[in-house]
Coordinates of C-alpha atoms in Angstrom, one line a residue:
M1292 CA 8.9 -21.7 -18.6
K1293 CA 5.5 -20.2 -18.1
D1294 CA 4.4 -17.1 -19.9
H1295 CA 2.4 -14.3 -18.3
L1296 CA 1.9 -12.0 -21.2
Q1297 CA -1.4 -10.3 -20.3
F1298 CA -2.4 -7.5 -18.0
Y1299 CA -5.6 -7.2 -16.0
I1300 CA -7.5 -4.2 -17.2
D1301 CA -11.2 -3.3 -16.9
G1302 CA -12.2 -6.7 -15.5
A1303 CA -10.4 -8.8 -18.2
W1304 CA -7.0 -10.3 -19.1
V1305 CA -5.8 -8.4 -22.1
P1306 CA -2.7 -8.6 -24.3
A1307 CA 0.1 -6.1 -23.8
S1308 CA 0.3 -3.3 -26.4
G1309 CA 4.0 -3.8 -27.0
G1310 CA 6.4 -6.7 -27.5
R1311 CA 8.9 -6.3 -24.7
M1312 CA 9.2 -9.2 -22.3
L1313 CA 11.3 -10.0 -19.2
E1314 CA 12.4 -13.3 -17.8
V1315 CA 11.6 -13.9 -14.1
V1316 CA 14.6 -15.6 -12.4
N1317 CA 14.4 -17.9 -9.4
P1318 CA 17.1 -16.5 -7.1
A1319 CA 17.8 -20.0 -5.6
T1320 CA 18.8 -21.5 -8.9
E1321 CA 19.7 -18.4 -11.0
E1322 CA 17.5 -19.8 -13.7
A1323 CA 14.5 -18.2 -15.5
Y1324 CA 11.3 -19.9 -14.8
A1325 CA 8.7 -17.5 -16.2
R1326 CA 8.3 -14.5 -18.6
I1327 CA 6.1 -11.5 -18.2
A1328 CA 5.2 -8.8 -20.7
L1329 CA 6.5 -5.3 -19.9
G1330 CA 3.9 -2.6 -20.2
E1331 CA 4.1 0.6 -22.2
T1332 CA 2.5 4.0 -21.6
A1333 CA -0.4 2.9 -23.8
D1334 CA -1.2 0.1 -21.4
V1335 CA -1.2 2.5 -18.4
D1336 CA -3.5 4.9 -20.3
K1337 CA -5.9 2.1 -20.9
A1338 CA -5.9 0.9 -17.3
V1339 CA -6.2 4.5 -15.9
A1340 CA -9.1 5.2 -18.2
A1341 CA -10.9 2.0 -16.9
A1342 CA -10.2 3.1 -13.3
K1343 CA -11.5 6.6 -14.0
R1344 CA -14.7 5.3 -15.5
A1345 CA -15.3 3.0 -12.6
F1346 CA -14.5 5.6 -9.9
G1347 CA -17.8 7.6 -10.0
R1348 CA -19.8 4.5 -9.4
F1349 CA -17.6 2.8 -6.8
A1350 CA -17.0 6.1 -4.9
R1351 CA -20.8 6.1 -4.1
A1352 CA -20.9 2.4 -3.1
S1353 CA -22.3 1.9 0.4
R1354 CA -20.4 0.7 3.4
K1355 CA -22.2 -2.6 3.1
E1356 CA -21.2 -3.1 -0.5
R1357 CA -17.5 -2.4 0.3
V1358 CA -17.6 -4.7 3.3
E1359 CA -19.1 -7.5 1.1
L1360 CA -16.5 -6.9 -1.6
L1361 CA -13.6 -7.2 0.9
E1362 CA -15.2 -10.3 2.4
S1363 CA -15.2 -11.9 -1.0
V1364 CA -11.6 -10.9 -1.7
I1365 CA -10.5 -12.4 1.7
A1366 CA -12.4 -15.7 1.0
V1367 CA -10.7 -16.2 -2.4
Y1368 CA -7.3 -15.1 -1.0
K1369 CA -7.7 -17.9 1.6
K1370 CA -8.6 -20.4 -1.2
R1371 CA -5.5 -19.4 -3.2
Y1372 CA -3.2 -19.1 -0.1
D1373 CA -0.8 -21.9 -1.0
D1374 CA -0.5 -20.6 -4.6
I1375 CA 0.4 -17.2 -3.2
A1376 CA 3.0 -18.6 -0.8
E1377 CA 4.6 -20.7 -3.6
A1378 CA 4.7 -17.7 -5.9
I1379 CA 6.5 -15.6 -3.3
S1380 CA 9.0 -18.3 -2.5
D1381 CA 9.9 -18.9 -6.2
E1382 CA 10.1 -15.2 -7.2
M1383 CA 12.1 -13.8 -4.2
G1384 CA 13.6 -16.7 -2.4
A1385 CA 11.7 -16.9 0.9
P1386 CA 11.8 -20.3 2.5
M1387 CA 8.4 -22.0 2.1
S1388 CA 7.7 -22.0 5.8
F1389 CA 8.4 -18.2 5.9
A1390 CA 6.4 -17.6 2.8
R1391 CA 3.4 -19.4 4.2
Q1392 CA 3.6 -18.3 7.9
T1393 CA 4.7 -14.7 7.4
Q1394 CA 4.7 -13.4 3.8
A1395 CA 1.3 -14.7 2.6
A1396 CA -0.1 -14.3 6.1
A1397 CA 0.8 -10.6 6.1
G1398 CA -1.3 -9.9 3.1
L1399 CA -4.3 -11.7 4.6
G1400 CA -3.7 -9.9 7.9
H1401 CA -3.9 -6.4 6.2
L1402 CA -7.1 -7.3 4.3
S1403 CA -8.7 -8.6 7.5
E1404 CA -7.7 -5.6 9.5
V1405 CA -9.0 -3.0 7.1
L1406 CA -12.3 -4.9 6.9
R1407 CA -12.5 -4.6 10.7
V1408 CA -11.8 -0.9 10.4
L1409 CA -14.3 -0.3 7.6
R1410 CA -17.2 -1.9 9.6
D1411 CA -17.2 0.9 12.2
Y1412 CA -15.3 3.8 10.7
E1413 CA -17.0 7.2 11.0
F1414 CA -16.7 9.0 7.6
D1415 CA -18.7 12.0 8.9
E1416 CA -18.4 14.2 11.9
V1417 CA -20.3 17.4 13.0
V1418 CA -18.3 20.5 13.8
N1419 CA -20.6 23.3 14.9
E1420 CA -23.0 23.6 11.9
T1421 CA -20.5 22.0 9.5
V1422 CA -20.3 18.3 8.5
V1423 CA -16.8 17.2 7.8
T1424 CA -16.8 14.2 5.6
R1425 CA -14.1 11.9 4.3
E1426 CA -14.3 10.8 0.7
P1427 CA -12.2 8.6 -1.5
V1428 CA -9.2 10.4 -3.0
G1429 CA -9.8 9.1 -6.5
V1430 CA -7.9 7.0 -8.9
C1431 CA -4.7 5.6 -7.3
G1432 CA -1.5 4.3 -8.8
F1433 CA 0.4 1.7 -6.8
I1434 CA 4.1 0.8 -7.3
T1435 CA 5.0 -2.1 -5.0
P1436 CA 8.3 -3.8 -4.1
W1437 CA 9.8 -7.3 -4.3
N1438 CA 10.8 -7.9 -0.7
W1439 CA 7.3 -8.2 0.8
P1440 CA 5.2 -8.4 -2.3
L1441 CA 1.8 -9.4 -1.0
N1442 CA 2.2 -7.5 2.3
Q1443 CA 2.6 -4.3 0.3
I1444 CA 0.0 -5.0 -2.3
A1445 CA -2.6 -5.9 0.3
C1446 CA -1.8 -2.9 2.6
K1447 CA -2.5 -0.6 -0.4
V1448 CA -5.3 -2.4 -2.2
G1449 CA -7.3 -3.2 0.9
P1450 CA -7.7 0.3 2.3
A1451 CA -8.2 1.8 -1.2
L1452 CA -11.1 -0.6 -1.7
A1453 CA -12.5 0.3 1.8
A1454 CA -12.2 4.0 0.9
G1455 CA -14.0 3.7 -2.4
C1456 CA -10.9 4.3 -4.6
T1457 CA -10.1 2.7 -7.9
M1458 CA -6.6 1.7 -8.8
V1459 CA -3.9 0.6 -11.2
I1460 CA -1.1 -1.4 -9.7
K1461 CA 2.4 -2.1 -10.9
P1462 CA 4.0 -5.0 -9.0
S1463 CA 7.7 -5.3 -9.0
E1464 CA 9.0 -6.7 -12.2
V1465 CA 11.6 -8.6 -10.2
A1466 CA 9.0 -10.5 -8.3
P1467 CA 5.7 -10.2 -10.3
I1468 CA 4.1 -13.6 -10.1
S1469 CA 2.5 -13.2 -6.7
G1470 CA 0.9 -10.0 -8.0
I1471 CA -0.5 -11.9 -11.0
V1472 CA -2.0 -14.5 -8.6
F1473 CA -3.5 -11.7 -6.5
S1474 CA -5.1 -10.2 -9.6
E1475 CA -6.6 -13.6 -10.3
V1476 CA -8.0 -13.5 -6.7
M1477 CA -9.5 -10.1 -7.4
H1478 CA -11.2 -11.4 -10.6
E1479 CA -12.6 -14.5 -8.9
A1480 CA -13.8 -12.4 -6.0
G1481 CA -16.0 -10.5 -8.4
V1482 CA -14.4 -7.1 -8.1
P1483 CA -16.4 -5.0 -10.6
A1484 CA -14.6 -4.1 -13.8
G1485 CA -12.3 -1.1 -13.7
I1486 CA -12.0 -0.9 -9.9
Y1487 CA -8.7 -2.9 -9.8
N1488 CA -6.3 -3.0 -12.7
M1489 CA -2.8 -4.4 -13.0
V1490 CA 0.0 -3.6 -15.5
N1491 CA 3.4 -5.3 -15.3
G1492 CA 6.4 -3.3 -16.3
D1493 CA 9.6 -1.5 -15.2
G1494 CA 9.9 1.7 -13.2
P1495 CA 11.1 4.0 -16.0
T1496 CA 8.1 3.2 -18.2
V1497 CA 5.1 2.0 -16.2
G1498 CA 6.1 3.6 -12.9
Q1499 CA 6.9 6.9 -14.6
A1500 CA 3.6 6.8 -16.5
L1501 CA 1.6 6.2 -13.3
A1502 CA 3.4 9.0 -11.5
T1503 CA 3.0 11.6 -14.2
H1504 CA -0.5 10.6 -15.4
P1505 CA -3.0 13.5 -15.1
D1506 CA -5.9 11.2 -14.2
I1507 CA -4.1 9.6 -11.3
D1508 CA -5.1 11.4 -8.1
M1509 CA -2.7 9.6 -5.8
V1510 CA 0.4 7.5 -6.1
S1511 CA 1.5 5.2 -3.4
F1512 CA 5.1 3.9 -3.7
T1513 CA 7.2 1.4 -1.6
G1514 CA 10.8 1.0 -2.5
S1515 CA 14.2 2.7 -2.2
T1516 CA 14.6 6.3 -1.2
R1517 CA 16.4 7.0 -4.5
A1518 CA 13.4 5.7 -6.5
G1519 CA 10.9 7.4 -4.2
I1520 CA 12.5 10.8 -4.9
A1521 CA 12.1 10.1 -8.7
V1522 CA 8.5 9.2 -8.2
A1523 CA 7.8 12.4 -6.2
R1524 CA 9.5 14.6 -8.8
A1525 CA 7.5 12.9 -11.6
A1526 CA 4.3 13.4 -9.6
A1527 CA 4.9 17.1 -8.8
D1528 CA 3.6 18.6 -12.0
T1529 CA 0.2 17.2 -11.5
V1530 CA 0.2 18.0 -7.7
K1531 CA -1.2 14.6 -6.9
R1532 CA -1.0 13.1 -3.4
V1533 CA 2.2 11.0 -3.0
A1534 CA 2.6 8.4 -0.2
Q1535 CA 5.9 6.8 0.2
E1536 CA 7.3 4.0 2.3
L1537 CA 11.1 4.1 1.7
G1538 CA 14.4 3.0 3.1
G1539 CA 15.6 2.5 6.6
K1540 CA 18.7 2.0 8.8
S1541 CA 17.0 1.1 12.0
P1542 CA 18.9 1.4 15.3
N1543 CA 18.5 -1.3 17.9
V1544 CA 19.4 0.4 21.2
I1545 CA 20.3 -2.2 23.9
L1546 CA 20.5 -0.4 27.2
P1547 CA 23.0 -1.4 30.0
D1548 CA 20.2 -2.8 32.1
A1549 CA 18.9 -5.2 29.4
D1550 CA 19.3 -8.9 29.3
I1551 CA 22.1 -8.8 26.7
V1552 CA 21.9 -12.4 25.6
R1553 CA 18.2 -12.3 25.0
A1554 CA 18.3 -8.8 23.3
V1555 CA 21.2 -9.6 21.0
T1556 CA 19.8 -13.0 20.1
H1557 CA 16.4 -11.5 19.2
G1558 CA 18.0 -8.5 17.4
T1559 CA 20.3 -10.6 15.3
R1560 CA 17.6 -12.9 14.2
Q1561 CA 15.4 -10.0 13.3
C1562 CA 18.2 -8.5 11.2
F1563 CA 18.7 -11.7 9.3
S1564 CA 15.0 -12.5 8.8
N1565 CA 13.8 -12.5 5.2
S1566 CA 17.5 -12.6 4.3
G1567 CA 17.8 -9.0 5.6
Q1568 CA 15.5 -7.7 3.0
S1569 CA 13.2 -5.6 5.2
C1570 CA 13.2 -1.8 5.3
N1571 CA 12.6 -1.9 9.0
A1572 CA 15.3 -4.5 9.9
P1573 CA 17.3 -3.6 13.0
T1574 CA 20.6 -3.4 11.2
R1575 CA 22.5 -1.1 13.6
M1576 CA 22.9 -2.8 17.0
L1577 CA 24.0 -0.3 19.7
V1578 CA 25.5 -1.9 22.8
P1579 CA 27.4 -0.5 25.8
A1580 CA 31.1 -0.4 24.9
D1581 CA 32.1 -2.5 28.0
R1582 CA 29.7 -5.3 26.9
Q1583 CA 30.5 -5.4 23.2
E1584 CA 32.5 -8.6 23.4
E1585 CA 29.5 -10.3 25.0
A1586 CA 27.2 -9.1 22.2
I1587 CA 29.7 -10.3 19.6
A1588 CA 29.8 -13.8 21.1
V1589 CA 26.0 -14.0 21.0
A1590 CA 25.6 -12.6 17.5
R1591 CA 28.3 -15.0 16.2
E1592 CA 26.4 -17.9 17.7
V1593 CA 23.1 -16.7 16.0
A1594 CA 24.9 -16.3 12.7
A1595 CA 26.4 -19.8 12.9
A1596 CA 23.0 -21.3 13.7
T1597 CA 21.3 -19.5 10.8
V1598 CA 20.7 -22.2 8.1
V1599 CA 21.2 -20.6 4.6
G1600 CA 19.9 -22.8 1.8
D1601 CA 17.2 -24.1 -0.6
P1602 CA 13.9 -22.3 0.1
R1603 CA 12.1 -25.7 -0.5
A1604 CA 14.3 -27.6 2.0
E1605 CA 13.1 -28.4 5.6
G1606 CA 15.0 -26.4 8.2
T1607 CA 16.2 -23.6 6.0
T1608 CA 16.2 -20.3 8.0
I1609 CA 17.0 -17.9 5.2
G1610 CA 17.1 -18.3 1.4
P1611 CA 18.9 -16.2 -1.2
V1612 CA 18.5 -12.5 -1.8
V1613 CA 16.3 -11.6 -4.7
S1614 CA 18.7 -11.0 -7.6
K1615 CA 22.2 -10.7 -8.9
V1616 CA 22.0 -7.0 -8.6
Q1617 CA 21.2 -7.2 -4.9
F1618 CA 23.9 -10.0 -4.4
D1619 CA 26.6 -7.8 -6.0
K1620 CA 25.6 -4.7 -4.0
I1621 CA 25.7 -6.6 -0.7
Q1622 CA 29.1 -8.2 -1.6
R1623 CA 30.4 -4.7 -2.4
L1624 CA 29.2 -3.3 0.9
I1625 CA 30.7 -6.2 2.9
E1626 CA 34.0 -5.6 1.3
Q1627 CA 33.7 -1.9 2.0
G1628 CA 33.0 -2.6 5.7
I1629 CA 36.2 -4.5 5.8
A1630 CA 38.2 -1.9 3.9
E1631 CA 36.9 0.9 6.2
G1632 CA 38.2 -0.9 9.3
A1633 CA 35.1 -2.6 10.8
R1634 CA 35.9 -5.9 12.6
L1635 CA 34.4 -8.9 10.8
V1636 CA 33.3 -11.4 13.4
A1637 CA 31.1 -13.7 11.4
G1638 CA 30.4 -14.4 7.7
G1639 CA 32.0 -12.2 5.1
P1640 CA 32.2 -12.0 1.3
G1641 CA 31.1 -14.8 -1.0
R1642 CA 28.5 -17.6 -0.7
P1643 CA 28.3 -20.0 2.1
E1644 CA 30.8 -22.8 1.4
H1645 CA 28.1 -25.5 0.8
L1646 CA 26.4 -23.5 -2.0
N1647 CA 27.8 -23.0 -5.4
R1648 CA 24.9 -21.3 -7.1
G1649 CA 22.0 -19.1 -6.1
Y1650 CA 22.2 -15.5 -4.7
Y1651 CA 23.0 -16.7 -1.2
I1652 CA 24.7 -14.4 1.4
R1653 CA 26.7 -15.5 4.4
P1654 CA 25.1 -14.2 7.6
T1655 CA 27.6 -11.4 8.4
V1656 CA 28.3 -9.6 11.6
F1657 CA 30.6 -6.6 12.0
A1658 CA 31.8 -5.1 15.3
D1659 CA 33.6 -1.9 16.2
V1660 CA 31.5 -0.1 13.7
R1661 CA 31.5 3.7 13.7
N1662 CA 28.4 5.5 12.6
D1663 CA 30.3 7.3 9.9
M1664 CA 31.2 4.0 8.1
T1665 CA 29.3 3.2 4.9
I1666 CA 27.8 0.0 6.4
A1667 CA 26.3 2.1 9.1
R1668 CA 24.9 4.7 6.7
E1669 CA 23.7 2.8 3.7
E1670 CA 20.8 0.4 3.6
I1671 CA 22.5 -2.9 2.7
F1672 CA 19.3 -5.0 2.4
G1673 CA 21.0 -8.3 3.2
P1674 CA 21.8 -10.4 6.3
V1675 CA 24.5 -8.0 7.6
L1676 CA 24.5 -6.7 11.1
S1677 CA 26.6 -3.8 12.4
I1678 CA 27.4 -3.6 16.1
L1679 CA 28.2 -0.1 17.3
P1680 CA 29.6 0.4 20.8
Y1681 CA 28.5 3.5 22.8
R1682 CA 29.8 5.1 26.0
D1683 CA 26.6 6.3 27.6
E1684 CA 22.9 6.7 27.0
E1685 CA 23.2 10.2 25.5
E1686 CA 25.7 8.9 22.9
A1687 CA 23.5 6.0 22.1
I1688 CA 20.5 8.2 21.4
A1689 CA 22.6 10.6 19.4
I1690 CA 24.0 7.7 17.3
A1691 CA 20.5 6.2 16.8
N1692 CA 19.2 9.5 15.5
D1693 CA 22.3 10.3 13.3
T1694 CA 20.8 9.0 10.1
V1695 CA 18.9 10.3 7.1
Y1696 CA 16.4 7.6 7.7
G1697 CA 13.7 7.4 10.4
L1698 CA 11.5 4.4 9.6
S1699 CA 11.8 2.0 12.6
S1700 CA 13.8 1.5 15.8
Y1701 CA 14.2 -0.8 18.7
V1702 CA 14.8 -0.2 22.4
T1703 CA 15.5 -2.9 25.0
S1704 CA 15.8 -2.4 28.8
G1705 CA 15.2 -4.3 31.9
D1706 CA 13.1 -1.4 33.1
L1707 CA 10.0 -0.7 31.0
D1708 CA 9.8 3.0 32.1
H1709 CA 13.4 3.4 31.1
A1710 CA 12.7 1.9 27.7
R1711 CA 9.7 4.1 27.3
A1712 CA 11.7 7.3 28.1
V1713 CA 14.4 6.4 25.5
A1714 CA 11.7 5.4 22.9
R1715 CA 10.2 8.9 23.1
R1716 CA 13.6 10.4 22.1
I1717 CA 14.1 8.3 19.0
R1718 CA 13.3 10.1 15.7
A1719 CA 11.5 7.4 13.9
G1720 CA 8.0 6.5 12.9
M1721 CA 8.0 3.3 14.9
V1722 CA 9.8 2.0 18.0
H1723 CA 9.7 -1.7 19.1
I1724 CA 10.0 -1.8 22.9
N1725 CA 11.6 -4.9 24.5
G1726 CA 11.1 -7.0 21.4
S1727 CA 7.5 -6.3 20.9
P1728 CA 6.2 -7.2 17.4
G1729 CA 4.4 -4.8 15.0
D1730 CA 0.7 -4.3 15.2
L1731 CA -1.4 -4.3 12.1
A1732 CA -3.9 -1.8 13.7
A1733 CA -1.1 0.7 14.3
P1734 CA 0.5 3.0 11.7
F1735 CA 3.5 1.9 9.7
G1736 CA 5.7 4.6 8.2
G1737 CA 8.7 6.8 8.9
Y1738 CA 10.3 10.2 9.4
K1739 CA 12.8 12.0 7.3
Q1740 CA 14.0 10.1 4.1
S1741 CA 12.0 7.0 5.1
G1742 CA 9.0 8.5 3.5
N1743 CA 5.7 10.2 4.3
G1744 CA 2.1 9.0 4.9
R1745 CA 1.2 6.0 7.0
E1746 CA 0.0 2.5 6.1
W1747 CA -1.9 -0.2 8.1
G1748 CA -5.3 -0.1 9.9
R1749 CA -7.3 3.1 10.3
Y1750 CA -4.3 5.2 9.4
G1751 CA -3.8 3.4 6.1
L1752 CA -7.5 3.9 5.3
E1753 CA -7.2 7.6 6.0
D1754 CA -4.3 8.0 3.6
F1755 CA -6.8 7.3 0.8
L1756 CA -9.5 9.8 2.0
E1757 CA -10.0 13.4 1.2
V1758 CA -11.5 15.7 3.8
K1759 CA -14.5 17.9 2.7
S1760 CA -16.2 20.6 4.8
M1761 CA -19.9 21.2 4.2
F1762 CA -20.8 24.4 5.9
G1763 CA -24.4 24.9 7.0
Y1764 CA -25.1 21.2 6.4
S1765 CA -26.3 20.7 10.0
P1766 CA -27.9 24.0 11.2
K1767 CA -28.8 24.2 14.8
G1768 CA -32.3 23.0 15.6
T1769 CA -32.4 20.5 12.7

């Protein structure tokens, strides 16, 4: 077992102020393989003070200096790429192929994209005789999740650096090792002291301290809607900016003119990807009622072909879910789906038969799901698909929008104009048309209880900027 008992504060690895520790469990084995120190309010105070001292200097850094800093971070990230991928696989159970090709790659992609944006971004614009400028928001507190650890760290840290902000980050205590490796990347890249700081800890202590701290100007949180509400309440007294990327229950509307085999195959695979642990997963598949049996047959085949197993084994499609807490929650919701009358057509409770330990979930498909059932309302965060039949397009759109969430959505049609028209009626921050992937240059974020603010690309950079009007700065004739 390896100990990680220091925090990264003011350019150095320093001991924790308290004595609390937490074991990090590999979800594939259910065995602890590392320990981290859990931070206290005093550790947060120290880190915020360092970030505050560094802000005045870094906020005035030139575009060239910020570009060079990001280039250095990217170079070291590439050097440590395999270490990052292995850390992700061990801490949250992603298959090594997925950790390398998707998880670690996402972090690198965000850093590279914000570097591209920074090179040409116009921070000033002239409006009549006024110059409107965009300046860094200040000292930022980041609370990041366990399901896409480096994706979420990079899409906060990258644009914050580009904007000229300083920061304190709290990686998830469930999957903290990749965040520690990332902090090593930042140190080796030569990020000046105080600009980037990391304190491990739990939400009620470190997360709460960041959200309430009077010297934190902005808190950016990714996680559950329940926890996001707590962060927003904690931040309210200091009126700081709060950006949140929260839960989802994304509809996948397969229209009658779609290629149903192709659409259901793609949608089911997307739902199961990352063991279902993605906030934007298409977990509610809406199909024409008269074609539901076709959809069931295809989804059942995909479930049967999904290889659940050791993240280090060749050919594994999905690994375990991240923790016993998540495993138990998913089992409860599967049982609840059965109890409420949904038709179980694949998977079900318990581990796959060939596995006797690890937090593995059977790829599960329910049919005849009504939108008032718990499995259609709650974010399950596991490889569990609900198929909801609809009578006509108007009902499909109504079902799609009948949710407290509004993060992502999916629309498939054989007619692109038809898909476009339906996409415009979906109340969500994102719509994937005909299986199109996400775009790192486009905004990521949601409506309703899926959060506020936007991440990725130019939109992510602008979340870290304040807008200042300087009247008379550019008088006519000058």
